[in-house]
Coordinates of C-alpha atoms and ligand atoms in Angstrom, one line a residue:
M1 CA -6.6 158.4 143.6
R2 CA -10.1 156.5 143.7
I3 CA -13.4 157.8 143.2
R4 CA -13.8 158.3 147.5
D5 CA -11.0 160.1 147.5
V6 CA -12.5 162.7 144.9
A7 CA -16.5 162.1 145.2
L8 CA -16.9 160.3 149.3
P9 CA -14.6 162.2 151.7
S10 CA -16.6 161.1 155.0
S11 CA -16.0 163.3 156.7
S12 CA -17.3 166.4 154.1
V13 CA -19.4 165.0 150.9
S14 CA -20.8 162.5 152.0
S15 CA -22.1 160.8 155.0
R16 CA -24.5 159.8 156.9
Y17 CA -26.9 157.9 155.2
I18 CA -30.3 156.4 156.0
E19 CA -32.3 154.3 154.2
M20 CA -36.0 155.1 152.9
S21 CA -38.2 152.9 152.1
G22 CA -41.8 152.7 151.1
A23 CA -44.4 155.3 150.8
S24 CA -41.5 157.8 153.8
A25 CA -38.8 157.3 149.9
D26 CA -41.2 158.6 147.5
A27 CA -42.3 161.2 149.9
E28 CA -38.9 162.1 151.0
S29 CA -36.6 162.1 147.9
A30 CA -40.0 164.1 146.6
R31 CA -39.6 167.1 149.6
L32 CA -35.8 166.5 148.9
R33 CA -35.9 167.0 144.9
G34 CA -34.8 170.3 145.7
A35 CA -31.8 170.5 147.3
W36 CA -28.8 170.6 145.3
Q37 CA -30.3 174.9 144.6
D38 CA -29.0 175.7 148.0
D39 CA -27.3 178.5 147.2
D40 CA -24.3 177.4 149.8
L41 CA -23.1 173.8 147.6
P42 CA -22.0 176.0 144.7
Q43 CA -18.9 177.6 146.3
K44 CA -18.2 174.3 149.7
Q45 CA -18.1 172.0 146.2
R46 CA -15.7 174.3 143.7
E47 CA -13.1 174.2 147.0
L48 CA -12.7 170.5 146.6
V49 CA -13.0 170.6 143.0
D50 CA -10.0 173.8 142.9
L51 CA -7.5 170.9 144.7
Q52 CA -8.5 168.3 142.0
L53 CA -8.3 170.8 139.2
A54 CA -5.1 171.9 139.7
D55 CA -4.1 168.0 140.9
Y56 CA -4.8 167.1 136.9
R57 CA -3.6 169.4 135.7
G58 CA -0.2 168.3 137.6
G59 CA -0.4 165.3 135.7
A60 CA -1.8 163.4 138.5
A61 CA -4.8 160.3 137.7
I62 CA -7.9 161.1 139.3
D63 CA -10.4 158.6 138.1
V64 CA -13.9 160.4 137.8
F65 CA -12.2 162.1 135.5
D66 CA -9.6 159.5 133.6
V67 CA -12.9 158.0 132.6
M68 CA -14.7 160.9 130.9
V69 CA -12.0 161.6 129.1
E70 CA -11.3 158.2 127.7
A71 CA -14.9 157.9 127.4
L72 CA -15.2 160.9 124.7
R73 CA -11.6 160.1 123.3
G74 CA -12.7 156.9 122.7
L75 CA -15.1 158.1 121.0
P76 CA -15.2 158.0 116.2
K77 CA -14.8 161.8 115.1
G78 CA -17.8 163.4 113.0
E79 CA -18.0 166.4 111.0
G80 CA -16.0 169.0 112.4
R81 CA -15.8 169.4 117.2
T82 CA -17.9 167.3 118.4
S83 CA -20.6 169.2 120.5
V84 CA -21.0 167.7 123.8
L85 CA -23.5 169.3 126.9
E86 CA -23.3 168.1 130.6
V87 CA -26.5 167.6 131.9
G88 CA -25.9 168.3 135.8
C89 CA -22.4 170.0 135.9
S90 CA -22.2 172.0 138.5
S91 CA -20.1 174.9 138.0
G92 CA -19.0 173.8 134.8
F93 CA -15.8 172.2 136.1
Y94 CA -15.6 169.3 133.4
S95 CA -15.5 172.0 130.4
E96 CA -11.4 172.5 132.0
V97 CA -11.3 168.9 132.5
F98 CA -11.2 168.3 129.1
D99 CA -9.5 171.3 128.3
I100 CA -6.9 170.6 130.4
A101 CA -7.1 166.5 128.8
G102 CA -6.6 167.8 124.7
L103 CA -9.8 167.1 123.9
G104 CA -11.1 170.0 121.6
V105 CA -14.6 169.0 122.4
N106 CA -17.1 172.6 122.1
Y107 CA -19.0 172.2 125.5
A108 CA -21.8 173.6 127.3
G109 CA -23.6 172.3 130.5
A110 CA -27.0 172.7 131.8
D111 CA -28.0 172.9 135.6
Y112 CA -31.0 172.8 137.6
S113 CA -29.6 175.3 140.1
D114 CA -29.4 179.0 139.2
A115 CA -26.6 179.6 141.9
F116 CA -24.8 176.6 140.8
I117 CA -25.5 178.1 137.0
A118 CA -24.0 181.6 138.2
L119 CA -20.4 180.0 139.2
A120 CA -20.0 178.2 135.8
R121 CA -20.8 181.8 134.0
Q122 CA -18.7 183.7 136.2
K123 CA -15.6 180.7 136.2
Y124 CA -15.9 180.1 131.9
P125 CA -17.3 183.1 129.9
A126 CA -17.0 182.3 126.8
L127 CA -18.9 178.6 127.1
R128 CA -23.0 178.4 127.4
F129 CA -24.0 177.5 130.9
D130 CA -27.8 177.5 131.5
V131 CA -30.2 176.2 133.8
E132 CA -32.4 173.8 132.8
D133 CA -34.4 170.4 134.6
A134 CA -33.0 167.5 133.2
T135 CA -36.2 165.7 133.0
A136 CA -37.4 168.7 130.8
L137 CA -34.8 169.7 128.9
R138 CA -35.6 172.8 126.7
Y139 CA -32.7 171.8 123.6
A140 CA -34.2 170.4 120.7
D141 CA -34.2 166.7 120.2
D142 CA -30.5 165.3 118.7
A143 CA -28.9 168.6 119.6
F144 CA -25.7 167.4 120.9
D145 CA -23.3 164.8 119.7
V146 CA -22.9 163.5 122.8
V147 CA -25.4 164.2 125.8
I148 CA -23.2 163.9 129.3
S149 CA -25.6 162.3 132.3
G150 CA -23.3 163.7 135.0
C151 CA -24.0 162.3 138.0
C152 CA -27.6 163.7 138.7
L153 CA -29.5 160.4 137.5
L154 CA -28.7 159.2 141.7
H155 CA -31.2 162.7 142.5
I156 CA -34.3 162.8 140.9
P157 CA -36.7 160.9 141.7
E158 CA -37.9 161.4 138.4
Y159 CA -35.0 159.3 136.7
E160 CA -36.7 157.6 134.2
A161 CA -37.9 161.2 132.5
A162 CA -33.8 162.6 133.3
V163 CA -32.8 159.4 130.6
A164 CA -35.5 159.8 128.3
E165 CA -34.6 163.3 127.6
T166 CA -30.5 162.6 127.7
A167 CA -31.2 160.6 124.9
R168 CA -34.0 162.9 123.2
V169 CA -31.4 165.9 123.3
A170 CA -28.0 163.4 121.9
R171 CA -27.4 162.4 118.7
R172 CA -24.7 160.3 118.5
Y173 CA -24.0 159.0 122.1
A174 CA -25.0 159.4 125.7
V175 CA -23.1 159.1 129.3
F176 CA -23.8 158.1 132.6
H177 CA -21.7 159.0 135.0
R178 CA -20.8 157.9 138.4
T179 CA -24.0 156.1 138.6
P180 CA -24.5 154.1 142.2
V181 CA -25.8 150.8 141.7
V182 CA -26.5 147.4 143.4
L183 CA -26.7 144.4 141.6
D184 CA -29.2 141.9 143.6
Q185 CA -32.0 144.1 144.5
P186 CA -34.2 146.7 143.8
N187 CA -33.2 150.3 143.7
R188 CA -32.2 151.4 147.3
Y189 CA -33.3 155.2 148.9
F190 CA -31.1 156.5 151.2
R191 CA -30.8 160.7 152.3
K192 CA -27.4 161.5 153.5
L193 CA -25.4 164.8 153.7
A194 CA -24.2 166.2 150.7
Y195 CA -21.5 169.6 152.2
G196 CA -23.9 169.7 154.4
V197 CA -27.8 170.1 152.9
E198 CA -29.9 167.4 153.3
T199 CA -29.6 165.1 149.6
V200 CA -31.4 162.2 148.1
E201 CA -29.4 159.4 146.5
I202 CA -30.8 157.1 144.4
H203 CA -28.3 153.6 144.3
F204 CA -30.5 151.7 140.6
N205 CA -31.0 148.1 141.0
E206 CA -28.4 147.4 137.2
P207 CA -30.4 145.0 134.9
Q208 CA -33.0 147.7 135.5
F209 CA -31.7 150.5 134.8
L210 CA -29.7 149.2 132.2
E211 CA -33.5 147.7 130.3
L212 CA -34.2 151.6 131.0
L213 CA -31.4 152.9 128.9
R214 CA -32.5 150.6 126.2
T215 CA -35.7 151.1 126.2
S216 CA -35.2 154.8 126.0
G217 CA -33.3 154.4 122.4
L218 CA -29.5 153.4 123.7
E219 CA -27.6 150.9 123.1
L220 CA -24.5 150.6 126.2
L221 CA -21.2 150.1 124.8
K222 CA -19.0 150.0 128.0
T223 CA -19.0 150.1 130.9
W224 CA -16.1 151.7 133.4
T225 CA -15.8 150.8 136.9
L226 CA -15.6 153.4 139.4
S227 CA -15.0 151.9 142.5
E228 CA -17.0 147.6 143.8
G229 CA -17.6 145.6 146.6
P230 CA -18.0 146.3 150.0
A231 CA -17.1 150.2 150.8
A232 CA -17.5 152.9 153.7
V233 CA -21.4 154.2 151.2
P234 CA -24.0 151.5 150.8
T235 CA -23.6 151.1 147.5
Q236 CA -22.0 148.1 145.2
A237 CA -20.6 149.6 142.6
V238 CA -20.3 153.3 140.9
R239 CA -20.2 152.8 137.2
T240 CA -20.1 154.6 134.2
Y241 CA -21.7 153.7 131.1
L242 CA -21.6 155.1 127.4
C243 CA -23.8 153.9 125.1
R244 CA -24.8 154.7 121.3
V245 CA -28.0 156.5 120.7
T246 CA -29.6 153.9 118.5
Ligands
LIG301 C1 -22.5 165.3 142.3 S1 -23.3 166.5 141.1 C2 -22.4 166.0 140.0 C3 -21.1 167.5 139.1 C4 -20.7 167.0 138.1 N1 -21.5 166.7 136.8 C5 -19.6 165.9 138.5 O1 -19.9 164.6 137.1 O2 -19.3 165.4 139.3 C6 -24.8 167.2 141.2 C7 -25.3 167.9 140.3 O3 -26.5 167.8 139.3 C8 -27.7 169.4 139.5 N2 -28.7 168.5 139.5 C9 -29.5 167.7 140.7 N3 -31.0 167.2 140.3 C10 -30.9 167.9 139.0 C11 -32.4 168.6 137.9 N4 -33.3 167.5 138.5 N5 -31.8 168.8 137.2 C12 -30.6 169.3 136.6 N6 -29.6 169.0 137.8 C13 -29.9 168.6 139.1 C14 -27.0 169.3 140.7 O4 -27.9 170.7 141.1 C15 -25.4 168.6 141.2 O5 -25.4 170.4 140.3

């Protein structure tokens, strides 16, 4: 199953992309920054996620899950169980993905949405979930072995601060999952509907994004491409980046 089927079915999840530029991109991004805190989003997303989890449990290949599992499975073992924080965790469903895959990590999730975190706590009462903004995390430096930036940077106008915070709380590795990039043009800013809610989506100039990772103290180890090339959505590639904390 390809990412477009998982994350971007035009009718239900992401639709109506409208490009923004200049001052309107800044103003609209600021206006839509809190869009994912909408109370109706968690249930709508979860309905789709539950179908994907059932398929995954039955042995189906789901590329966004497979890439994330491969990224974590390939890491050298440290002392004890690896602690993993997912920032932008939604209802915490990657904890279930890791469980199904038998990864044996200690998972914790953070999201800026009260409603998503309430659902995560209800679904996975044994796990830790915190309401946290990706740009100002209240965790200590080096608090987790691995920090996953879970497909949230694209919704955060101050994404440089979110990358810096990911690097700060990660002790060994950072993963930037499902990052939309453009190759030969500046960052592009879109308004779109996600599950019927108006949100902002940034597509990052890839060379600049990789430079941001480097200057944030992260060394790129590996890249996975989830989709690439001319597509129904206005992006050139969606990639997952695995970095080592330097
Ligand atoms: C597209 S979902 C990603 C879900 C999952 N991590 C994945 O990879 O599929 C984006 C998530 O990022 C969260 N998010 C958006 N802006 C955020 C911010 N500033 N701080 C923390 N979480 C944020 C949203 O609430 C939402 O749950």
